[in-house]
């Protein structure tokens, strides 16, 4: 066995192969030292073997951690997952001794909630499942595992509540994962793009979250969760547009304030999508829409601006988008400098230099801020894009163009399906078994 | 292939930025007309159109309102407006023209041409106000009150419910004016704006009654207030009476009115109008609290009823119907041309039965 392994993995310096002998028998041990916890190797194999208090052969067959591996083709794959191979009298056993480096005690960072769970899912699959299982102590919780990626061999777990899950969704997910053709899979976002039916969708049809409470409440609602080894985010499907607008806090905090916040989020989304195009349409086509005061003060502050309104909008949107992008990319320590420089100084200076009007500064900041009231990050990114296509009809057709643009968006949303389930469905909840999408229904 | 398609789309987009055609006109390239005055020309035929154009400024401070006045004379209003465009450097926009002032001489001759132009032009708002200017519209449009924060503000606030709400003026919207000019049995009413000599201010205290083509009569301020109370149930108004040589005034809190047209024997018709006003005494001689309120109320009611009756008879004599009595008659009778003909017979002979009930809620003092 050792010779074969050494030929397969000749380049691996961290491959450890031992042939050891005690009074009675000889065993062969192979493992990759960088992937394995060496204390486990010695505790389970080397020490019992050398002490030989219990006959080692018996020991191996009694200990359920040792699993017989008959397929020789799987040797290298098993080794690469952090298993130890032990050959004893012609039979090859495997022992899981994987040591995974990950963030300890992961804290929620992307989707924070004031009074919700502060612990997020872990980058390790087993830990994540541990977190989920401890919050969802139900015998119905089913966990399936698949391997995706010709090269990365990434483990993907499919988790669902077998009693509540919608079978049609489950079958579709299984099929899609089975038929994936991809070399490298690293993140749930990538998986989402691979398995969604529209490859260039404007809206995410699956939710990506790091919050275990969101995961468990979705499980309870009959949804399917996908976990990817190496990423602390879970993929929840199917999803509706409505789900993306709800923060987990909405179930924890004061009733009226959370309802108000939900309304605020919808208004925020509408504003962030519409304001730039509305600004163009109203300033250049229908200034009678403003009150007189506003019309005059906009006209006054715009009189110094040499370019038409859409150039002005494009300048400001370019600036704000680069600012957001820069603050994501910059190291945390310089991040705040970028926002100060960009937001305060550049905005003020641009207006004083007569490049943009003062109203445009307000429009830009409203657009930027209200974009981030969306609680789920992948939706917020999707919405960030939506304002751009609307600018074009606004330039050519004014308010009527914007109205048509909104109509197109609504039609698109209504046409969208998430794993066969209507995406833009606001009214719920319906019964889980009626074949419709399962929504969180608190009895 | 794909790259080619993207290139085509991109080049189309780039080219189209040069095409930002006819409708596209930035707000700072527009001249907002804030008030428009229409008069008869000093000599010859046609119209004299006076436009007050706002000069926008980012600051809005009292007295900082700047405007430019353009006066053009032409055969028609439409031509006058086109001519005005050649006088200014930016595109004229009537989207914020909230007030149209018609000269007194013009309205005495006929207003239908003006109304046609206003209702047909698309950037004129239906919610803009109409008024009559005395001595002429140009004078009113040219007034620049020193307190204005932005051009036209003083006139805008004088009408509508944003600023002052006076019981001596009323708001005539373009849509309502147009409707009243067409409707059988309901005649237009417009407020009259005066300018005192050497004062940069407006005075709006009277309303003018119009028939289907021109102005017929003017109401006095007192009658204007009565009109507002009956037709618009205008609450912020007063009722006055004279008791024992003492003037007493009630500030109305609520005004309700109701009328029926009752047909009597041998073909006579009576309009039975009920007006109920309740309010607090605002001006009275001392010691009014201890007087008999019932008696005071009766005195108020009697005098008001007499005033109303005089006013209604005056209006009847002028042959106009600003309250819409005729419309009420048509609405409650068979919808045929005959009904309208019948009403035209009835109205000049109509009797008035006015019942006013004034209720004193308090004396305005805590005793």
PDB file of N, CA, C and O in Angstrom, chain B residues 237-294:
ATOM      1  N   UNK B 237     -64.860  82.860   9.787  1.00  0.00           N
ATOM      2  CA  UNK B 237     -65.534  84.077   9.366  1.00  0.00           C
ATOM      3  C   UNK B 237     -66.250  84.700  10.562  1.00  0.00           C
ATOM      4  O   UNK B 237     -66.197  84.187  11.668  1.00  0.00           O
ATOM      5  N   UNK B 238     -66.903  85.796  10.309  1.00  0.00           N
ATOM      6  CA  UNK B 238     -67.588  86.480  11.406  1.00  0.00           C
ATOM      7  C   UNK B 238     -69.044  86.751  11.048  1.00  0.00           C
ATOM      8  O   UNK B 238     -69.415  86.765   9.873  1.00  0.00           O
ATOM      9  N   UNK B 239     -69.852  86.972  12.094  1.00  0.00           N
ATOM     10  CA  UNK B 239     -71.230  87.428  11.904  1.00  0.00           C
ATOM     11  C   UNK B 239     -71.388  88.671  12.758  1.00  0.00           C
ATOM     12  O   UNK B 239     -70.977  88.687  13.919  1.00  0.00           O
ATOM     13  N   UNK B 240     -71.961  89.716  12.178  1.00  0.00           N
ATOM     14  CA  UNK B 240     -72.047  90.978  12.904  1.00  0.00           C
ATOM     15  C   UNK B 240     -73.510  91.344  13.120  1.00  0.00           C
ATOM     16  O   UNK B 240     -74.376  91.013  12.300  1.00  0.00           O
ATOM     17  N   UNK B 241     -73.773  91.992  14.228  1.00  0.00           N
ATOM     18  CA  UNK B 241     -75.121  92.527  14.402  1.00  0.00           C
ATOM     19  C   UNK B 241     -75.032  93.776  15.268  1.00  0.00           C
ATOM     20  O   UNK B 241     -74.032  94.021  15.951  1.00  0.00           O
ATOM     21  N   UNK B 242     -76.075  94.549  15.198  1.00  0.00           N
ATOM     22  CA  UNK B 242     -76.086  95.782  15.973  1.00  0.00           C
ATOM     23  C   UNK B 242     -77.216  95.661  16.982  1.00  0.00           C
ATOM     24  O   UNK B 242     -78.390  95.508  16.620  1.00  0.00           O
ATOM     25  N   UNK B 243     -76.858  95.624  18.227  1.00  0.00           N
ATOM     26  CA  UNK B 243     -77.877  95.553  19.263  1.00  0.00           C
ATOM     27  C   UNK B 243     -77.740  96.801  20.122  1.00  0.00           C
ATOM     28  O   UNK B 243     -76.678  97.050  20.686  1.00  0.00           O
ATOM     29  N   UNK B 244     -78.792  97.565  20.217  1.00  0.00           N
ATOM     30  CA  UNK B 244     -78.816  98.801  21.012  1.00  0.00           C
ATOM     31  C   UNK B 244     -77.611  99.682  20.716  1.00  0.00           C
ATOM     32  O   UNK B 244     -76.881 100.107  21.616  1.00  0.00           O
ATOM     33  N   UNK B 245     -77.379  99.912  19.418  1.00  0.00           N
ATOM     34  CA  UNK B 245     -76.271 100.770  19.003  1.00  0.00           C
ATOM     35  C   UNK B 245     -74.889 100.217  19.345  1.00  0.00           C
ATOM     36  O   UNK B 245     -73.904 100.918  19.258  1.00  0.00           O
ATOM     37  N   UNK B 246     -74.848  98.981  19.799  1.00  0.00           N
ATOM     38  CA  UNK B 246     -73.555  98.372  20.056  1.00  0.00           C
ATOM     39  C   UNK B 246     -73.280  97.327  18.973  1.00  0.00           C
ATOM     40  O   UNK B 246     -74.122  96.475  18.699  1.00  0.00           O
ATOM     41  N   UNK B 247     -72.087  97.397  18.397  1.00  0.00           N
ATOM     42  CA  UNK B 247     -71.717  96.378  17.423  1.00  0.00           C
ATOM     43  C   UNK B 247     -71.282  95.119  18.159  1.00  0.00           C
ATOM     44  O   UNK B 247     -70.537  95.183  19.121  1.00  0.00           O
ATOM     45  N   UNK B 248     -71.800  94.002  17.707  1.00  0.00           N
ATOM     46  CA  UNK B 248     -71.367  92.728  18.285  1.00  0.00           C
ATOM     47  C   UNK B 248     -70.933  91.817  17.150  1.00  0.00           C
ATOM     48  O   UNK B 248     -71.569  91.767  16.113  1.00  0.00           O
ATOM     49  N   UNK B 249     -69.858  91.103  17.394  1.00  0.00           N
ATOM     50  CA  UNK B 249     -69.329  90.227  16.340  1.00  0.00           C
ATOM     51  C   UNK B 249     -69.136  88.830  16.904  1.00  0.00           C
ATOM     52  O   UNK B 249     -68.599  88.664  18.004  1.00  0.00           O
ATOM     53  N   UNK B 250     -69.589  87.844  16.155  1.00  0.00           N
ATOM     54  CA  UNK B 250     -69.357  86.449  16.528  1.00  0.00           C
ATOM     55  C   UNK B 250     -68.320  85.868  15.578  1.00  0.00           C
ATOM     56  O   UNK B 250     -68.426  86.024  14.357  1.00  0.00           O
ATOM     57  N   UNK B 251     -67.294  85.232  16.127  1.00  0.00           N
ATOM     58  CA  UNK B 251     -66.343  84.513  15.293  1.00  0.00           C
ATOM     59  C   UNK B 251     -66.860  83.090  15.129  1.00  0.00           C
ATOM     60  O   UNK B 251     -67.011  82.358  16.102  1.00  0.00           O
ATOM     61  N   UNK B 252     -67.137  82.723  13.896  1.00  0.00           N
ATOM     62  CA  UNK B 252     -67.793  81.430  13.658  1.00  0.00           C
ATOM     63  C   UNK B 252     -66.818  80.282  13.850  1.00  0.00           C
ATOM     64  O   UNK B 252     -65.671  80.342  13.417  1.00  0.00           O
ATOM     65  N   UNK B 253     -67.268  79.264  14.522  1.00  0.00           N
ATOM     66  CA  UNK B 253     -66.500  78.025  14.598  1.00  0.00           C
ATOM     67  C   UNK B 253     -66.968  77.040  13.552  1.00  0.00           C
ATOM     68  O   UNK B 253     -66.184  76.341  12.946  1.00  0.00           O
ATOM     69  N   UNK B 254     -68.279  76.956  13.404  1.00  0.00           N
ATOM     70  CA  UNK B 254     -68.775  76.056  12.372  1.00  0.00           C
ATOM     71  C   UNK B 254     -69.938  76.720  11.651  1.00  0.00           C
ATOM     72  O   UNK B 254     -70.737  77.424  12.260  1.00  0.00           O
ATOM     73  N   UNK B 255     -69.952  76.557  10.377  1.00  0.00           N
ATOM     74  CA  UNK B 255     -70.999  77.123   9.539  1.00  0.00           C
ATOM     75  C   UNK B 255     -71.606  75.994   8.745  1.00  0.00           C
ATOM     76  O   UNK B 255     -70.879  75.217   8.126  1.00  0.00           O
ATOM     77  N   UNK B 256     -72.895  75.871   8.831  1.00  0.00           N
ATOM     78  CA  UNK B 256     -73.557  74.863   8.018  1.00  0.00           C
ATOM     79  C   UNK B 256     -74.689  75.508   7.245  1.00  0.00           C
ATOM     80  O   UNK B 256     -75.386  76.374   7.781  1.00  0.00           O
ATOM     81  N   UNK B 257     -74.859  75.085   6.021  1.00  0.00           N
ATOM     82  CA  UNK B 257     -75.984  75.651   5.272  1.00  0.00           C
ATOM     83  C   UNK B 257     -76.645  74.539   4.483  1.00  0.00           C
ATOM     84  O   UNK B 257     -76.032  73.524   4.155  1.00  0.00           O
ATOM     85  N   UNK B 258     -77.894  74.754   4.229  1.00  0.00           N
ATOM     86  CA  UNK B 258     -78.651  73.741   3.512  1.00  0.00           C
ATOM     87  C   UNK B 258     -79.794  74.437   2.799  1.00  0.00           C
ATOM     88  O   UNK B 258     -80.392  75.351   3.353  1.00  0.00           O
ATOM     89  N   UNK B 259     -80.063  74.050   1.578  1.00  0.00           N
ATOM     90  CA  UNK B 259     -81.214  74.693   0.935  1.00  0.00           C
ATOM     91  C   UNK B 259     -82.018  73.694   0.113  1.00  0.00           C
ATOM     92  O   UNK B 259     -81.487  72.675  -0.357  1.00  0.00           O
ATOM     93  N   UNK B 260     -83.289  73.986  -0.009  1.00  0.00           N
ATOM     94  CA  UNK B 260     -84.200  73.193  -0.846  1.00  0.00           C
ATOM     95  C   UNK B 260     -84.937  74.141  -1.759  1.00  0.00           C
ATOM     96  O   UNK B 260     -85.155  75.303  -1.413  1.00  0.00           O
ATOM     97  N   UNK B 261     -85.317  73.639  -2.898  1.00  0.00           N
ATOM     98  CA  UNK B 261     -86.190  74.432  -3.756  1.00  0.00           C
ATOM     99  C   UNK B 261     -87.570  73.803  -3.658  1.00  0.00           C
ATOM    100  O   UNK B 261     -87.769  72.652  -4.059  1.00  0.00           O
ATOM    101  N   UNK B 262     -88.472  74.540  -3.061  1.00  0.00           N
ATOM    102  CA  UNK B 262     -89.811  73.992  -2.793  1.00  0.00           C
ATOM    103  C   UNK B 262     -90.786  74.637  -3.774  1.00  0.00           C
ATOM    104  O   UNK B 262     -90.815  75.859  -3.929  1.00  0.00           O
ATOM    105  N   UNK B 263     -91.566  73.781  -4.422  1.00  0.00           N
ATOM    106  CA  UNK B 263     -92.567  74.350  -5.317  1.00  0.00           C
ATOM    107  C   UNK B 263     -93.856  74.570  -4.529  1.00  0.00           C
ATOM    108  O   UNK B 263     -94.338  73.677  -3.836  1.00  0.00           O
ATOM    109  N   UNK B 264     -94.375  75.766  -4.627  1.00  0.00           N
ATOM    110  CA  UNK B 264     -95.596  76.096  -3.885  1.00  0.00           C
ATOM    111  C   UNK B 264     -96.825  76.006  -4.777  1.00  0.00           C
ATOM    112  O   UNK B 264     -96.764  75.445  -5.877  1.00  0.00           O
ATOM    113  N   UNK B 265     -97.917  76.552  -4.274  1.00  0.00           N
ATOM    114  CA  UNK B 265     -99.150  76.517  -5.076  1.00  0.00           C
ATOM    115  C   UNK B 265     -99.014  77.458  -6.264  1.00  0.00           C
ATOM    116  O   UNK B 265     -98.162  78.327  -6.268  1.00  0.00           O
ATOM    117  N   UNK B 266     -99.859  77.289  -7.199  1.00  0.00           N
ATOM    118  CA  UNK B 266     -99.934  78.021  -8.475  1.00  0.00           C
ATOM    119  C   UNK B 266     -98.562  78.373  -9.066  1.00  0.00           C
ATOM    120  O   UNK B 266     -98.282  79.489  -9.467  1.00  0.00           O
ATOM    121  N   UNK B 267     -97.676  77.342  -9.051  1.00  0.00           N
ATOM    122  CA  UNK B 267     -96.432  77.439  -9.824  1.00  0.00           C
ATOM    123  C   UNK B 267     -95.335  78.297  -9.240  1.00  0.00           C
ATOM    124  O   UNK B 267     -94.300  78.463  -9.855  1.00  0.00           O
ATOM    125  N   UNK B 268     -95.533  78.854  -8.060  1.00  0.00           N
ATOM    126  CA  UNK B 268     -94.425  79.621  -7.492  1.00  0.00           C
ATOM    127  C   UNK B 268     -93.418  78.674  -6.859  1.00  0.00           C
ATOM    128  O   UNK B 268     -93.756  77.585  -6.398  1.00  0.00           O
ATOM    129  N   UNK B 269     -92.197  79.095  -6.872  1.00  0.00           N
ATOM    130  CA  UNK B 269     -91.148  78.291  -6.262  1.00  0.00           C
ATOM    131  C   UNK B 269     -90.468  79.115  -5.179  1.00  0.00           C
ATOM    132  O   UNK B 269     -90.309  80.328  -5.318  1.00  0.00           O
ATOM    133  N   UNK B 270     -90.100  78.424  -4.121  1.00  0.00           N
ATOM    134  CA  UNK B 270     -89.436  79.109  -3.015  1.00  0.00           C
ATOM    135  C   UNK B 270     -88.116  78.403  -2.729  1.00  0.00           C
ATOM    136  O   UNK B 270     -88.053  77.168  -2.740  1.00  0.00           O
ATOM    137  N   UNK B 271     -87.098  79.201  -2.504  1.00  0.00           N
ATOM    138  CA  UNK B 271     -85.833  78.621  -2.078  1.00  0.00           C
ATOM    139  C   UNK B 271     -85.777  78.744  -0.564  1.00  0.00           C
ATOM    140  O   UNK B 271     -85.815  79.849  -0.026  1.00  0.00           O
ATOM    141  N   UNK B 272     -85.724  77.587   0.092  1.00  0.00           N
ATOM    142  CA  UNK B 272     -85.673  77.624   1.546  1.00  0.00           C
ATOM    143  C   UNK B 272     -84.233  77.356   1.986  1.00  0.00           C
ATOM    144  O   UNK B 272     -83.727  76.253   1.794  1.00  0.00           O
ATOM    145  N   UNK B 273     -83.605  78.385   2.495  1.00  0.00           N
ATOM    146  CA  UNK B 273     -82.196  78.264   2.835  1.00  0.00           C
ATOM    147  C   UNK B 273     -82.034  78.323   4.344  1.00  0.00           C
ATOM    148  O   UNK B 273     -82.567  79.208   5.008  1.00  0.00           O
ATOM    149  N   UNK B 274     -81.342  77.325   4.866  1.00  0.00           N
ATOM    150  CA  UNK B 274     -81.077  77.314   6.309  1.00  0.00           C
ATOM    151  C   UNK B 274     -79.587  77.507   6.519  1.00  0.00           C
ATOM    152  O   UNK B 274     -78.772  76.816   5.904  1.00  0.00           O
ATOM    153  N   UNK B 275     -79.267  78.448   7.390  1.00  0.00           N
ATOM    154  CA  UNK B 275     -77.852  78.678   7.698  1.00  0.00           C
ATOM    155  C   UNK B 275     -77.700  78.575   9.205  1.00  0.00           C
ATOM    156  O   UNK B 275     -78.441  79.199   9.964  1.00  0.00           O
ATOM    157  N   UNK B 276     -76.779  77.754   9.620  1.00  0.00           N
ATOM    158  CA  UNK B 276     -76.539  77.569  11.057  1.00  0.00           C
ATOM    159  C   UNK B 276     -75.107  77.945  11.339  1.00  0.00           C
ATOM    160  O   UNK B 276     -74.175  77.346  10.803  1.00  0.00           O
ATOM    161  N   UNK B 277     -74.930  78.927  12.187  1.00  0.00           N
ATOM    162  CA  UNK B 277     -73.584  79.358  12.541  1.00  0.00           C
ATOM    163  C   UNK B 277     -73.445  79.250  14.041  1.00  0.00           C
ATOM    164  O   UNK B 277     -74.314  79.709  14.778  1.00  0.00           O
ATOM    165  N   UNK B 278     -72.386  78.615  14.507  1.00  0.00           N
ATOM    166  CA  UNK B 278     -72.147  78.661  15.939  1.00  0.00           C
ATOM    167  C   UNK B 278     -70.748  79.170  16.173  1.00  0.00           C
ATOM    168  O   UNK B 278     -69.822  78.864  15.412  1.00  0.00           O
ATOM    169  N   UNK B 279     -70.602  80.001  17.195  1.00  0.00           N
ATOM    170  CA  UNK B 279     -69.302  80.584  17.428  1.00  0.00           C
ATOM    171  C   UNK B 279     -69.237  81.299  18.752  1.00  0.00           C
ATOM    172  O   UNK B 279     -70.134  81.201  19.585  1.00  0.00           O
ATOM    173  N   UNK B 280     -68.137  81.994  18.921  1.00  0.00           N
ATOM    174  CA  UNK B 280     -67.855  82.676  20.181  1.00  0.00           C
ATOM    175  C   UNK B 280     -67.863  84.177  19.930  1.00  0.00           C
ATOM    176  O   UNK B 280     -67.380  84.632  18.889  1.00  0.00           O
ATOM    177  N   UNK B 281     -68.429  84.907  20.892  1.00  0.00           N
ATOM    178  CA  UNK B 281     -68.474  86.364  20.736  1.00  0.00           C
ATOM    179  C   UNK B 281     -67.046  86.898  20.773  1.00  0.00           C
ATOM    180  O   UNK B 281     -66.259  86.583  21.659  1.00  0.00           O
ATOM    181  N   UNK B 282     -66.723  87.715  19.771  1.00  0.00           N
ATOM    182  CA  UNK B 282     -65.375  88.229  19.713  1.00  0.00           C
ATOM    183  C   UNK B 282     -65.343  89.704  20.088  1.00  0.00           C
ATOM    184  O   UNK B 282     -64.332  90.202  20.570  1.00  0.00           O
ATOM    185  N   UNK B 283     -66.439  90.374  19.819  1.00  0.00           N
ATOM    186  CA  UNK B 283     -66.484  91.784  20.152  1.00  0.00           C
ATOM    187  C   UNK B 283     -67.880  92.085  20.671  1.00  0.00           C
ATOM    188  O   UNK B 283     -68.865  91.792  19.993  1.00  0.00           O
ATOM    189  N   UNK B 284     -67.952  92.637  21.872  1.00  0.00           N
ATOM    190  CA  UNK B 284     -69.257  92.940  22.441  1.00  0.00           C
ATOM    191  C   UNK B 284     -69.063  93.938  23.562  1.00  0.00           C
ATOM    192  O   UNK B 284     -67.960  94.055  24.110  1.00  0.00           O
ATOM    193  N   UNK B 285     -70.106  94.675  23.900  1.00  0.00           N
ATOM    194  CA  UNK B 285     -69.999  95.570  25.056  1.00  0.00           C
ATOM    195  C   UNK B 285     -69.843  94.759  26.323  1.00  0.00           C
ATOM    196  O   UNK B 285     -70.218  93.592  26.366  1.00  0.00           O
ATOM    197  N   UNK B 286     -69.290  95.349  27.368  1.00  0.00           N
ATOM    198  CA  UNK B 286     -69.128  94.607  28.619  1.00  0.00           C
ATOM    199  C   UNK B 286     -70.463  94.154  29.179  1.00  0.00           C
ATOM    200  O   UNK B 286     -71.513  94.743  28.886  1.00  0.00           O
ATOM    201  N   UNK B 287     -70.427  93.108  29.957  1.00  0.00           N
ATOM    202  CA  UNK B 287     -71.640  92.640  30.602  1.00  0.00           C
ATOM    203  C   UNK B 287     -72.504  91.780  29.721  1.00  0.00           C
ATOM    204  O   UNK B 287     -73.648  91.468  30.058  1.00  0.00           O
ATOM    205  N   UNK B 288     -71.959  91.343  28.582  1.00  0.00           N
ATOM    206  CA  UNK B 288     -72.785  90.562  27.660  1.00  0.00           C
ATOM    207  C   UNK B 288     -73.095  89.181  28.229  1.00  0.00           C
ATOM    208  O   UNK B 288     -74.103  88.577  27.898  1.00  0.00           O
ATOM    209  N   UNK B 289     -72.251  88.747  29.145  1.00  0.00           N
ATOM    210  CA  UNK B 289     -72.448  87.405  29.695  1.00  0.00           C
ATOM    211  C   UNK B 289     -73.771  87.294  30.431  1.00  0.00           C
ATOM    212  O   UNK B 289     -74.420  86.255  30.403  1.00  0.00           O
ATOM    213  N   UNK B 290     -74.166  88.398  31.070  1.00  0.00           N
ATOM    214  CA  UNK B 290     -75.378  88.333  31.892  1.00  0.00           C
ATOM    215  C   UNK B 290     -76.644  88.619  31.096  1.00  0.00           C
ATOM    216  O   UNK B 290     -77.741  88.509  31.624  1.00  0.00           O
ATOM    217  N   UNK B 291     -76.464  88.999  29.852  1.00  0.00           N
ATOM    218  CA  UNK B 291     -77.668  89.265  29.054  1.00  0.00           C
ATOM    219  C   UNK B 291     -78.327  87.961  28.627  1.00  0.00           C
ATOM    220  O   UNK B 291     -77.750  86.876  28.740  1.00  0.00           O
ATOM    221  N   UNK B 292     -79.510  88.091  28.103  1.00  0.00           N
ATOM    222  CA  UNK B 292     -80.250  86.922  27.629  1.00  0.00           C
ATOM    223  C   UNK B 292     -79.684  86.507  26.275  1.00  0.00           C
ATOM    224  O   UNK B 292     -79.835  87.212  25.275  1.00  0.00           O
ATOM    225  N   UNK B 293     -78.990  85.334  26.254  1.00  0.00           N
ATOM    226  CA  UNK B 293     -78.315  84.932  25.016  1.00  0.00           C
ATOM    227  C   UNK B 293     -79.311  84.616  23.911  1.00  0.00           C
ATOM    228  O   UNK B 293     -79.056  84.837  22.750  1.00  0.00           O
ATOM    229  N   UNK B 294     -80.458  84.089  24.309  1.00  0.00           N
ATOM    230  CA  UNK B 294     -81.484  83.756  23.324  1.00  0.00           C
ATOM    231  C   UNK B 294     -81.900  84.984  22.532  1.00  0.00           C
ATOM    232  O   UNK B 294     -82.046  84.942  21.310  1.00  0.00           O
TER     233      UNK B 294
END
